[in-house]
mmCIF file of N, CA and C in Angstrom:
data_model
loop_
_atom_site.group_PDB
_atom_site.id
_atom_site.type_symbol
_atom_site.label_atom_id
_atom_site.label_comp_id
_atom_site.label_asym_id
_atom_site.label_seq_id
_atom_site.Cartn_x
_atom_site.Cartn_y
_atom_site.Cartn_z
ATOM 1 N N MET J 1 158.577 -3.251 42.725
ATOM 2 C CA MET J 1 159.672 -2.313 42.856
ATOM 3 C C MET J 1 159.587 -1.199 41.821
ATOM 4 N N SER J 2 158.689 -1.300 40.870
ATOM 5 C CA SER J 2 158.642 -0.299 39.812
ATOM 6 C C SER J 2 158.173 1.062 40.321
ATOM 7 N N GLY J 3 157.484 1.119 41.461
ATOM 8 C CA GLY J 3 156.997 2.383 41.992
ATOM 9 C C GLY J 3 158.000 3.108 42.872
ATOM 10 N N ILE J 4 159.181 2.540 43.088
ATOM 11 C CA ILE J 4 160.186 3.146 43.958
ATOM 12 C C ILE J 4 161.276 3.771 43.098
ATOM 13 N N HIS J 5 161.583 5.048 43.388
ATOM 14 C CA HIS J 5 162.632 5.749 42.643
ATOM 15 C C HIS J 5 163.720 6.176 43.617
ATOM 16 N N PHE J 6 164.944 5.724 43.383
ATOM 17 C CA PHE J 6 166.055 6.017 44.285
ATOM 18 C C PHE J 6 166.996 7.086 43.753
ATOM 19 N N GLY J 7 166.713 7.682 42.640
ATOM 20 C CA GLY J 7 167.627 8.687 42.109
ATOM 21 C C GLY J 7 168.777 8.019 41.387
ATOM 22 N N SER J 8 169.827 8.774 41.166
ATOM 23 C CA SER J 8 170.932 8.265 40.363
ATOM 24 C C SER J 8 171.908 7.393 41.150
ATOM 25 N N ASP J 9 171.961 7.533 42.453
ATOM 26 C CA ASP J 9 172.939 6.777 43.232
ATOM 27 C C ASP J 9 172.274 6.173 44.463
ATOM 28 N N LEU J 10 172.148 4.875 44.472
ATOM 29 C CA LEU J 10 171.492 4.171 45.565
ATOM 30 C C LEU J 10 172.226 4.385 46.883
ATOM 31 N N PHE J 11 173.572 4.455 46.851
ATOM 32 C CA PHE J 11 174.344 4.643 48.081
ATOM 33 C C PHE J 11 174.113 6.023 48.690
ATOM 34 N N ASP J 12 173.933 7.051 47.847
ATOM 35 C CA ASP J 12 173.597 8.381 48.366
ATOM 36 C C ASP J 12 172.259 8.342 49.094
ATOM 37 N N GLU J 13 171.332 7.595 48.559
ATOM 38 C CA GLU J 13 170.012 7.482 49.187
ATOM 39 C C GLU J 13 170.111 6.772 50.534
ATOM 40 N N PHE J 14 170.899 5.706 50.604
ATOM 41 C CA PHE J 14 171.097 5.017 51.884
ATOM 42 C C PHE J 14 171.746 5.945 52.911
ATOM 43 N N ALA J 15 172.736 6.724 52.490
ATOM 44 C CA ALA J 15 173.403 7.663 53.398
ATOM 45 C C ALA J 15 172.417 8.712 53.904
ATOM 46 N N ARG J 16 171.541 9.190 53.021
ATOM 47 C CA ARG J 16 170.537 10.179 53.418
ATOM 48 C C ARG J 16 169.585 9.598 54.458
ATOM 49 N N VAL J 17 169.123 8.379 54.239
ATOM 50 C CA VAL J 17 168.216 7.731 55.191
ATOM 51 C C VAL J 17 168.926 7.513 56.529
ATOM 52 N N GLN J 18 170.191 7.101 56.488
ATOM 53 C CA GLN J 18 170.953 6.894 57.724
ATOM 54 C C GLN J 18 171.080 8.200 58.504
ATOM 55 N N ARG J 19 171.343 9.321 57.829
ATOM 56 C CA ARG J 19 171.436 10.620 58.504
ATOM 57 C C ARG J 19 170.101 11.004 59.132
ATOM 58 N N GLN J 20 169.005 10.754 58.410
ATOM 59 C CA GLN J 20 167.687 11.088 58.950
ATOM 60 C C GLN J 20 167.378 10.268 60.197
ATOM 61 N N VAL J 21 167.689 8.984 60.181
ATOM 62 C CA VAL J 21 167.448 8.129 61.347
ATOM 63 C C VAL J 21 168.309 8.593 62.519
ATOM 64 N N ALA J 22 169.584 8.909 62.263
ATOM 65 C CA ALA J 22 170.467 9.391 63.332
ATOM 66 C C ALA J 22 169.936 10.691 63.926
ATOM 67 N N ASN J 23 169.429 11.589 63.075
ATOM 68 C CA ASN J 23 168.863 12.848 63.575
ATOM 69 C C ASN J 23 167.617 12.599 64.416
ATOM 70 N N LEU J 24 166.764 11.689 63.978
ATOM 71 C CA LEU J 24 165.542 11.383 64.729
ATOM 72 C C LEU J 24 165.855 10.788 66.097
ATOM 73 N N LEU J 25 166.896 9.969 66.162
ATOM 74 C CA LEU J 25 167.259 9.318 67.416
ATOM 75 C C LEU J 25 168.171 10.181 68.276
ATOM 76 N N GLY J 26 168.570 11.341 67.761
ATOM 77 C CA GLY J 26 169.425 12.240 68.527
ATOM 78 C C GLY J 26 170.835 11.722 68.692
ATOM 79 N N GLU J 27 171.269 10.876 67.778
ATOM 80 C CA GLU J 27 172.609 10.315 67.890
ATOM 81 C C GLU J 27 173.649 11.371 67.580
ATOM 82 N N ARG J 28 174.736 11.304 68.270
ATOM 83 C CA ARG J 28 175.861 12.208 68.058
ATOM 84 C C ARG J 28 177.073 11.370 67.683
ATOM 85 N N PRO J 29 178.005 11.941 66.947
ATOM 86 C CA PRO J 29 179.213 11.186 66.613
ATOM 87 C C PRO J 29 179.959 10.787 67.874
ATOM 88 N N SER J 30 180.620 9.652 67.826
ATOM 89 C CA SER J 30 181.385 9.217 68.992
ATOM 90 C C SER J 30 182.853 9.541 68.780
ATOM 91 N N GLY J 31 183.583 9.667 69.867
ATOM 92 C CA GLY J 31 185.001 9.976 69.794
ATOM 93 C C GLY J 31 185.253 11.463 69.912
ATOM 94 N N ILE J 32 186.404 11.796 70.455
ATOM 95 C CA ILE J 32 186.706 13.201 70.721
ATOM 96 C C ILE J 32 186.899 14.008 69.437
ATOM 97 N N ARG J 33 187.390 13.378 68.380
ATOM 98 C CA ARG J 33 187.621 14.099 67.133
ATOM 99 C C ARG J 33 186.511 13.869 66.111
ATOM 100 N N ALA J 34 185.483 13.152 66.470
ATOM 101 C CA ALA J 34 184.413 12.852 65.530
ATOM 102 C C ALA J 34 183.620 14.110 65.204
ATOM 103 N N VAL J 35 183.281 14.246 63.958
ATOM 104 C CA VAL J 35 182.479 15.371 63.491
ATOM 105 C C VAL J 35 181.295 14.790 62.747
ATOM 106 N N ARG J 36 180.135 15.328 63.002
ATOM 107 C CA ARG J 36 178.964 14.796 62.316
ATOM 108 C C ARG J 36 179.076 15.074 60.819
ATOM 109 N N PRO J 37 178.591 14.170 60.003
ATOM 110 C CA PRO J 37 178.657 14.376 58.559
ATOM 111 C C PRO J 37 177.939 15.669 58.186
ATOM 112 N N GLY J 38 178.531 16.408 57.272
ATOM 113 C CA GLY J 38 177.911 17.641 56.819
ATOM 114 C C GLY J 38 178.119 18.822 57.747
ATOM 115 N N ALA J 39 179.004 18.710 58.744
ATOM 116 C CA ALA J 39 179.254 19.826 59.657
ATOM 117 C C ALA J 39 179.712 21.036 58.850
ATOM 118 N N PHE J 40 179.219 22.207 59.221
ATOM 119 C CA PHE J 40 179.562 23.432 58.505
ATOM 120 C C PHE J 40 180.133 24.438 59.470
ATOM 121 N N PRO J 41 181.173 25.114 59.093
ATOM 122 C CA PRO J 41 181.970 24.906 57.884
ATOM 123 C C PRO J 41 182.954 23.756 58.058
ATOM 124 N N ALA J 42 183.338 23.160 56.930
ATOM 125 C CA ALA J 42 184.376 22.129 56.970
ATOM 126 C C ALA J 42 185.679 22.796 57.388
ATOM 127 N N LEU J 43 186.496 22.094 58.168
ATOM 128 C CA LEU J 43 187.727 22.674 58.705
ATOM 129 C C LEU J 43 188.947 21.861 58.314
ATOM 130 N N ASN J 44 190.045 22.565 58.092
ATOM 131 C CA ASN J 44 191.378 21.973 58.053
ATOM 132 C C ASN J 44 192.144 22.618 59.190
ATOM 133 N N VAL J 45 192.814 21.816 60.002
ATOM 134 C CA VAL J 45 193.599 22.339 61.122
ATOM 135 C C VAL J 45 195.010 21.790 60.979
ATOM 136 N N GLY J 46 195.984 22.688 61.033
ATOM 137 C CA GLY J 46 197.375 22.282 60.912
ATOM 138 C C GLY J 46 198.248 23.145 61.803
ATOM 139 N N ALA J 47 199.534 22.854 61.820
ATOM 140 C CA ALA J 47 200.443 23.608 62.680
ATOM 141 C C ALA J 47 201.800 23.750 62.025
ATOM 142 N N THR J 48 202.451 24.860 62.339
ATOM 143 C CA THR J 48 203.845 25.087 61.993
ATOM 144 C C THR J 48 204.584 25.240 63.315
ATOM 145 N N ASP J 49 205.877 25.473 63.260
ATOM 146 C CA ASP J 49 206.619 25.697 64.499
ATOM 147 C C ASP J 49 206.131 26.950 65.216
ATOM 148 N N GLY J 50 205.611 27.926 64.461
ATOM 149 C CA GLY J 50 205.226 29.194 65.069
ATOM 150 C C GLY J 50 203.751 29.409 65.298
ATOM 151 N N ALA J 51 202.879 28.565 64.721
ATOM 152 C CA ALA J 51 201.445 28.849 64.831
ATOM 153 C C ALA J 51 200.590 27.624 64.549
ATOM 154 N N ILE J 52 199.346 27.717 65.004
ATOM 155 C CA ILE J 52 198.305 26.758 64.641
ATOM 156 C C ILE J 52 197.467 27.467 63.588
ATOM 157 N N GLU J 53 197.180 26.791 62.483
ATOM 158 C CA GLU J 53 196.441 27.421 61.403
ATOM 159 C C GLU J 53 195.167 26.640 61.132
ATOM 160 N N ILE J 54 194.048 27.364 61.095
ATOM 161 C CA ILE J 54 192.735 26.778 60.862
ATOM 162 C C ILE J 54 192.157 27.411 59.614
ATOM 163 N N VAL J 55 191.656 26.582 58.708
ATOM 164 C CA VAL J 55 190.973 27.069 57.516
ATOM 165 C C VAL J 55 189.546 26.542 57.583
ATOM 166 N N ALA J 56 188.579 27.465 57.577
ATOM 167 C CA ALA J 56 187.162 27.102 57.562
ATOM 168 C C ALA J 56 186.630 27.402 56.164
ATOM 169 N N PHE J 57 186.124 26.387 55.487
ATOM 170 C CA PHE J 57 185.634 26.541 54.121
ATOM 171 C C PHE J 57 184.172 26.968 54.164
ATOM 172 N N ALA J 58 183.924 28.244 53.819
ATOM 173 C CA ALA J 58 182.579 28.812 53.939
ATOM 174 C C ALA J 58 182.301 29.767 52.784
ATOM 175 N N PRO J 59 182.138 29.244 51.571
ATOM 176 C CA PRO J 59 181.883 30.127 50.434
ATOM 177 C C PRO J 59 180.518 30.801 50.532
ATOM 178 N N GLY J 60 180.430 31.970 49.913
ATOM 179 C CA GLY J 60 179.158 32.683 49.864
ATOM 180 C C GLY J 60 178.845 33.483 51.105
ATOM 181 N N MET J 61 179.827 33.722 51.942
ATOM 182 C CA MET J 61 179.607 34.498 53.164
ATOM 183 C C MET J 61 180.469 35.752 53.115
ATOM 184 N N ALA J 62 180.327 36.595 54.124
ATOM 185 C CA ALA J 62 181.140 37.800 54.262
ATOM 186 C C ALA J 62 181.845 37.745 55.611
ATOM 187 N N ALA J 63 182.905 38.515 55.756
ATOM 188 C CA ALA J 63 183.659 38.532 57.016
ATOM 189 C C ALA J 63 182.753 38.877 58.193
ATOM 190 N N ALA J 64 181.783 39.753 57.983
ATOM 191 C CA ALA J 64 180.884 40.176 59.065
ATOM 192 C C ALA J 64 179.933 39.066 59.511
ATOM 193 N N ASP J 65 179.817 37.995 58.738
ATOM 194 C CA ASP J 65 178.914 36.889 59.090
ATOM 195 C C ASP J 65 179.504 35.956 60.146
ATOM 196 N N PHE J 66 180.775 36.124 60.484
ATOM 197 C CA PHE J 66 181.460 35.226 61.415
ATOM 198 C C PHE J 66 181.666 35.875 62.775
ATOM 199 N N ASP J 67 181.600 35.060 63.816
ATOM 200 C CA ASP J 67 182.030 35.437 65.160
ATOM 201 C C ASP J 67 183.117 34.434 65.540
ATOM 202 N N VAL J 68 184.302 34.940 65.822
ATOM 203 C CA VAL J 68 185.420 34.084 66.219
ATOM 204 C C VAL J 68 185.833 34.503 67.617
ATOM 205 N N SER J 69 185.923 33.535 68.524
ATOM 206 C CA SER J 69 186.338 33.847 69.895
ATOM 207 C C SER J 69 187.272 32.754 70.390
ATOM 208 N N ILE J 70 188.050 33.112 71.401
ATOM 209 C CA ILE J 70 188.966 32.150 71.999
ATOM 210 C C ILE J 70 188.840 32.267 73.507
ATOM 211 N N ASP J 71 188.722 31.129 74.170
ATOM 212 C CA ASP J 71 188.625 31.079 75.626
ATOM 213 C C ASP J 71 189.491 29.917 76.091
ATOM 214 N N LYS J 72 190.578 30.258 76.749
ATOM 215 C CA LYS J 72 191.563 29.264 77.193
ATOM 216 C C LYS J 72 192.058 28.487 75.983
ATOM 217 N N ASP J 73 191.763 27.200 75.903
ATOM 218 C CA ASP J 73 192.260 26.408 74.785
ATOM 219 C C ASP J 73 191.170 26.045 73.777
ATOM 220 N N LEU J 74 190.075 26.808 73.763
ATOM 221 C CA LEU J 74 188.987 26.539 72.825
ATOM 222 C C LEU J 74 188.773 27.726 71.890
ATOM 223 N N LEU J 75 188.843 27.467 70.598
ATOM 224 C CA LEU J 75 188.561 28.471 69.582
ATOM 225 C C LEU J 75 187.173 28.172 69.035
ATOM 226 N N THR J 76 186.293 29.167 69.035
ATOM 227 C CA THR J 76 184.924 28.976 68.561
ATOM 228 C C THR J 76 184.687 29.813 67.313
ATOM 229 N N ILE J 77 184.145 29.171 66.294
ATOM 230 C CA ILE J 77 183.740 29.839 65.056
ATOM 231 C C ILE J 77 182.231 29.675 64.966
ATOM 232 N N SER J 78 181.512 30.785 64.907
ATOM 233 C CA SER J 78 180.055 30.694 64.817
ATOM 234 C C SER J 78 179.545 31.772 63.875
ATOM 235 N N GLY J 79 178.274 31.674 63.547
ATOM 236 C CA GLY J 79 177.663 32.658 62.665
ATOM 237 C C GLY J 79 176.389 32.116 62.068
ATOM 238 N N GLU J 80 175.965 32.764 61.006
ATOM 239 C CA GLU J 80 174.757 32.317 60.319
ATOM 240 C C GLU J 80 174.952 32.479 58.826
ATOM 241 N N ARG J 81 174.659 31.416 58.111
ATOM 242 C CA ARG J 81 174.735 31.449 56.651
ATOM 243 C C ARG J 81 173.328 31.633 56.116
ATOM 244 N N LYS J 82 173.158 32.688 55.337
ATOM 245 C CA LYS J 82 171.837 33.014 54.801
ATOM 246 C C LYS J 82 171.493 32.087 53.634
ATOM 247 N N PRO J 83 170.192 31.858 53.418
ATOM 248 C CA PRO J 83 169.795 31.029 52.269
ATOM 249 C C PRO J 83 170.207 31.704 50.961
ATOM 250 N N ALA J 84 170.346 30.921 49.927
ATOM 251 C CA ALA J 84 170.676 31.467 48.610
ATOM 252 C C ALA J 84 169.571 32.420 48.173
ATOM 253 N N ALA J 85 169.964 33.513 47.553
ATOM 254 C CA ALA J 85 168.994 34.521 47.106
ATOM 255 C C ALA J 85 168.125 33.951 45.995
ATOM 256 N N ARG J 86 166.848 34.295 46.050
ATOM 257 C CA ARG J 86 165.905 33.878 45.007
ATOM 258 C C ARG J 86 165.271 35.115 44.407
ATOM 259 N N SER J 87 164.920 35.031 43.155
ATOM 260 C CA SER J 87 164.265 36.146 42.479
ATOM 261 C C SER J 87 162.854 36.312 43.006
ATOM 262 N N GLU J 88 162.408 37.576 43.082
ATOM 263 C CA GLU J 88 161.044 37.829 43.546
ATOM 264 C C GLU J 88 160.069 37.269 42.517
ATOM 265 N N GLY J 89 159.029 36.634 42.990
ATOM 266 C CA GLY J 89 158.056 36.015 42.102
ATOM 267 C C GLY J 89 158.536 34.684 41.543
ATOM 268 N N ASP J 90 159.616 34.194 42.055
ATOM 269 C CA ASP J 90 160.188 32.927 41.606
ATOM 270 C C ASP J 90 159.276 31.785 42.043
ATOM 271 N N ASP J 91 158.853 30.972 41.096
ATOM 272 C CA ASP J 91 157.967 29.843 41.398
ATOM 273 C C ASP J 91 158.745 28.543 41.590
ATOM 274 N N LEU J 92 160.018 28.648 41.840
ATOM 275 C CA LEU J 92 160.863 27.469 41.986
ATOM 276 C C LEU J 92 160.438 26.638 43.191
ATOM 277 N N ARG J 93 160.218 25.354 42.960
ATOM 278 C CA ARG J 93 159.968 24.407 44.043
ATOM 279 C C ARG J 93 161.227 23.569 44.205
ATOM 280 N N THR J 94 161.774 23.556 45.400
ATOM 281 C CA THR J 94 163.023 22.849 45.646
ATOM 282 C C THR J 94 162.740 21.372 45.908
ATOM 283 N N TYR J 95 163.430 20.503 45.173
ATOM 284 C CA TYR J 95 163.294 19.061 45.359
ATOM 285 C C TYR J 95 164.456 18.490 46.156
ATOM 286 N N ALA J 96 165.591 19.133 46.066
ATOM 287 C CA ALA J 96 166.765 18.705 46.825
ATOM 288 C C ALA J 96 167.588 19.945 47.136
ATOM 289 N N GLN J 97 168.116 19.985 48.337
ATOM 290 C CA GLN J 97 168.948 21.124 48.726
ATOM 291 C C GLN J 97 170.134 20.605 49.514
ATOM 292 N N GLU J 98 171.321 20.793 48.993
ATOM 293 C CA GLU J 98 172.527 20.322 49.661
ATOM 294 C C GLU J 98 173.304 21.459 50.301
ATOM 295 N N ARG J 99 173.028 22.687 49.893
ATOM 296 C CA ARG J 99 173.733 23.841 50.463
ATOM 297 C C ARG J 99 173.159 24.140 51.835
ATOM 298 N N PHE J 100 174.030 24.146 52.841
ATOM 299 C CA PHE J 100 173.610 24.429 54.213
ATOM 300 C C PHE J 100 173.321 25.915 54.372
ATOM 301 N N HIS J 101 172.244 26.235 55.106
ATOM 302 C CA HIS J 101 172.017 27.606 55.560
ATOM 303 C C HIS J 101 171.434 27.542 56.965
ATOM 304 N N GLY J 102 171.712 28.591 57.736
ATOM 305 C CA GLY J 102 171.253 28.646 59.118
ATOM 306 C C GLY J 102 172.417 28.910 60.055
ATOM 307 N N ALA J 103 172.132 28.837 61.350
ATOM 308 C CA ALA J 103 173.159 29.094 62.365
ATOM 309 C C ALA J 103 174.128 27.915 62.435
ATOM 310 N N PHE J 104 175.380 28.218 62.706
ATOM 311 C CA PHE J 104 176.391 27.174 62.846
ATOM 312 C C PHE J 104 177.345 27.542 63.973
ATOM 313 N N ARG J 105 178.041 26.521 64.463
ATOM 314 C CA ARG J 105 179.031 26.712 65.530
ATOM 315 C C ARG J 105 180.014 25.557 65.471
ATOM 316 N N ARG J 106 181.298 25.876 65.388
ATOM 317 C CA ARG J 106 182.347 24.863 65.423
ATOM 318 C C ARG J 106 183.316 25.250 66.522
ATOM 319 N N VAL J 107 183.778 24.279 67.280
ATOM 320 C CA VAL J 107 184.727 24.515 68.363
ATOM 321 C C VAL J 107 185.966 23.670 68.092
ATOM 322 N N VAL J 108 187.124 24.327 68.151
ATOM 323 C CA VAL J 108 188.399 23.653 67.916
ATOM 324 C C VAL J 108 189.192 23.684 69.213
ATOM 325 N N GLU J 109 189.597 22.508 69.679
ATOM 326 C CA GLU J 109 190.443 22.444 70.867
ATOM 327 C C GLU J 109 191.883 22.690 70.441
ATOM 328 N N LEU J 110 192.486 23.715 71.029
ATOM 329 C CA LEU J 110 193.847 24.103 70.674
ATOM 330 C C LEU J 110 194.856 23.424 71.592
ATOM 331 N N PRO J 111 196.085 23.243 71.116
ATOM 332 C CA PRO J 111 197.119 22.684 71.986
ATOM 333 C C PRO J 111 197.439 23.646 73.129
ATOM 334 N N ARG J 112 198.026 23.124 74.190
ATOM 335 C CA ARG J 112 198.316 23.935 75.386
ATOM 336 C C ARG J 112 199.246 25.107 75.103
ATOM 337 N N ASP J 113 200.081 24.989 74.088
ATOM 338 C CA ASP J 113 201.032 26.067 73.815
ATOM 339 C C ASP J 113 200.466 27.177 72.923
ATOM 340 N N ALA J 114 199.186 27.117 72.600
ATOM 341 C CA ALA J 114 198.563 28.182 71.805
ATOM 342 C C ALA J 114 198.499 29.463 72.631
ATOM 343 N N ASP J 115 198.792 30.582 71.988
ATOM 344 C CA ASP J 115 198.797 31.879 72.669
ATOM 345 C C ASP J 115 197.532 32.654 72.304
ATOM 346 N N PRO J 116 196.574 32.790 73.230
ATOM 347 C CA PRO J 116 195.318 33.477 72.916
ATOM 348 C C PRO J 116 195.496 34.968 72.625
ATOM 349 N N ASP J 117 196.675 35.518 72.897
ATOM 350 C CA ASP J 117 196.942 36.926 72.604
ATOM 351 C C ASP J 117 197.506 37.129 71.197
ATOM 352 N N GLN J 118 197.734 36.047 70.485
ATOM 353 C CA GLN J 118 198.276 36.135 69.126
ATOM 354 C C GLN J 118 197.335 35.446 68.138
ATOM 355 N N VAL J 119 196.147 36.007 67.956
ATOM 356 C CA VAL J 119 195.155 35.419 67.060
ATOM 357 C C VAL J 119 194.821 36.425 65.962
ATOM 358 N N SER J 120 194.803 35.957 64.730
ATOM 359 C CA SER J 120 194.363 36.800 63.620
ATOM 360 C C SER J 120 193.410 35.989 62.754
ATOM 361 N N ALA J 121 192.474 36.689 62.104
ATOM 362 C CA ALA J 121 191.509 36.017 61.229
ATOM 363 C C ALA J 121 191.218 36.915 60.036
ATOM 364 N N ARG J 122 191.103 36.297 58.867
ATOM 365 C CA ARG J 122 190.706 37.036 57.672
ATOM 366 C C ARG J 122 189.885 36.102 56.783
ATOM 367 N N TYR J 123 189.010 36.696 55.992
ATOM 368 C CA TYR J 123 188.147 35.924 55.101
ATOM 369 C C TYR J 123 188.492 36.304 53.673
ATOM 370 N N GLU J 124 188.856 35.319 52.879
ATOM 371 C CA GLU J 124 189.146 35.589 51.472
ATOM 372 C C GLU J 124 188.864 34.349 50.631
ATOM 373 N N ASN J 125 188.326 34.597 49.445
ATOM 374 C CA ASN J 125 188.041 33.528 48.481
ATOM 375 C C ASN J 125 187.230 32.385 49.078
ATOM 376 N N GLY J 126 186.262 32.705 49.932
ATOM 377 C CA GLY J 126 185.394 31.683 50.498
ATOM 378 C C GLY J 126 185.973 30.914 51.668
ATOM 379 N N CYS J 127 187.140 31.337 52.155
ATOM 380 C CA CYS J 127 187.790 30.645 53.270
ATOM 381 C C CYS J 127 188.064 31.607 54.417
ATOM 382 N N LEU J 128 187.725 31.183 55.624
ATOM 383 C CA LEU J 128 188.080 31.924 56.829
ATOM 384 C C LEU J 128 189.412 31.359 57.302
ATOM 385 N N LEU J 129 190.436 32.207 57.317
ATOM 386 C CA LEU J 129 191.789 31.787 57.685
ATOM 387 C C LEU J 129 192.103 32.329 59.068
ATOM 388 N N ILE J 130 192.358 31.431 60.013
ATOM 389 C CA ILE J 130 192.636 31.822 61.397
ATOM 390 C C ILE J 130 194.027 31.326 61.755
ATOM 391 N N ARG J 131 194.801 32.223 62.355
ATOM 392 C CA ARG J 131 196.164 31.876 62.772
ATOM 393 C C ARG J 131 196.298 32.168 64.256
ATOM 394 N N VAL J 132 196.688 31.158 65.023
ATOM 395 C CA VAL J 132 196.897 31.298 66.464
ATOM 396 C C VAL J 132 198.376 31.043 66.726
ATOM 397 N N GLY J 133 199.070 32.070 67.237
ATOM 398 C CA GLY J 133 200.497 31.930 67.511
ATOM 399 C C GLY J 133 200.765 30.967 68.657
ATOM 400 N N ARG J 134 201.999 30.507 68.720
ATOM 401 C CA ARG J 134 202.436 29.631 69.809
ATOM 402 C C ARG J 134 203.264 30.446 70.795
ATOM 403 N N ARG J 135 203.209 30.071 72.048
ATOM 404 C CA ARG J 135 204.020 30.743 73.066
ATOM 405 C C ARG J 135 205.495 30.477 72.793
ATOM 406 N N GLU J 136 206.329 31.454 73.087
ATOM 407 C CA GLU J 136 207.771 31.345 72.846
ATOM 408 C C GLU J 136 208.384 30.114 73.503
ATOM 409 N N ALA J 137 208.023 29.852 74.735
ATOM 410 C CA ALA J 137 208.641 28.752 75.481
ATOM 411 C C ALA J 137 208.395 27.402 74.821
ATOM 412 N N SER J 138 207.341 27.293 74.033
ATOM 413 C CA SER J 138 206.999 25.996 73.467
ATOM 414 C C SER J 138 207.638 25.750 72.107
ATOM 415 N N LYS J 139 208.251 26.773 71.520
ATOM 416 C CA LYS J 139 208.872 26.579 70.218
ATOM 417 C C LYS J 139 210.117 25.704 70.369
ATOM 418 N N PRO J 140 210.330 24.800 69.419
ATOM 419 C CA PRO J 140 211.508 23.947 69.515
ATOM 420 C C PRO J 140 212.779 24.785 69.392
ATOM 421 N N ARG J 141 213.777 24.426 70.141
ATOM 422 C CA ARG J 141 215.066 25.111 70.052
ATOM 423 C C ARG J 141 216.171 24.090 70.280
ATOM 424 N N ALA J 142 217.295 24.365 69.683
ATOM 425 C CA ALA J 142 218.441 23.462 69.811
ATOM 426 C C ALA J 142 219.164 23.739 71.125
ATOM 427 N N ILE J 143 219.591 22.697 71.780
ATOM 428 C CA ILE J 143 220.342 22.793 73.031
ATOM 429 C C ILE J 143 221.771 22.335 72.739
ATOM 430 N N THR J 144 222.719 23.185 73.040
ATOM 431 C CA THR J 144 224.121 22.836 72.827
ATOM 432 C C THR J 144 224.603 21.958 73.972
ATOM 433 N N VAL J 145 225.160 20.830 73.614
ATOM 434 C CA VAL J 145 225.695 19.905 74.614
ATOM 435 C C VAL J 145 227.167 20.236 74.816
ATOM 436 N N GLN J 146 227.563 20.435 76.068
ATOM 437 C CA GLN J 146 228.957 20.792 76.361
ATOM 438 C C GLN J 146 229.697 19.606 76.938
#
């Protein structure tokens, strides 16, 4: 066993091997809400009475790097994250790389009351903030009992 080096955390190494095997076998996460480990960008999805709010965590990008579209009840976030800049003549050999770069695509299924005509998106502080309004008829309202 003296010739085997697992790095600082044996469990991280097991997780890495498991991901590689899953990729080789073409396995996909199961379940409607399942997301493959390491999906980019990471998302938080929440709702208020007036809107559905999505936060995509994507540091190191620009607003122009994103394509956001909505079709019926599906919101799609796609784009391409460029590799980290390297100095010219840099002799750096990478041994480990955890920062994702390349094309990405995330699809969020919206509730039926989402209004595709009320969508706004802005990018600030490494986060893409998307707000989808709700249709008026679906907002909760009090009914007076007579």
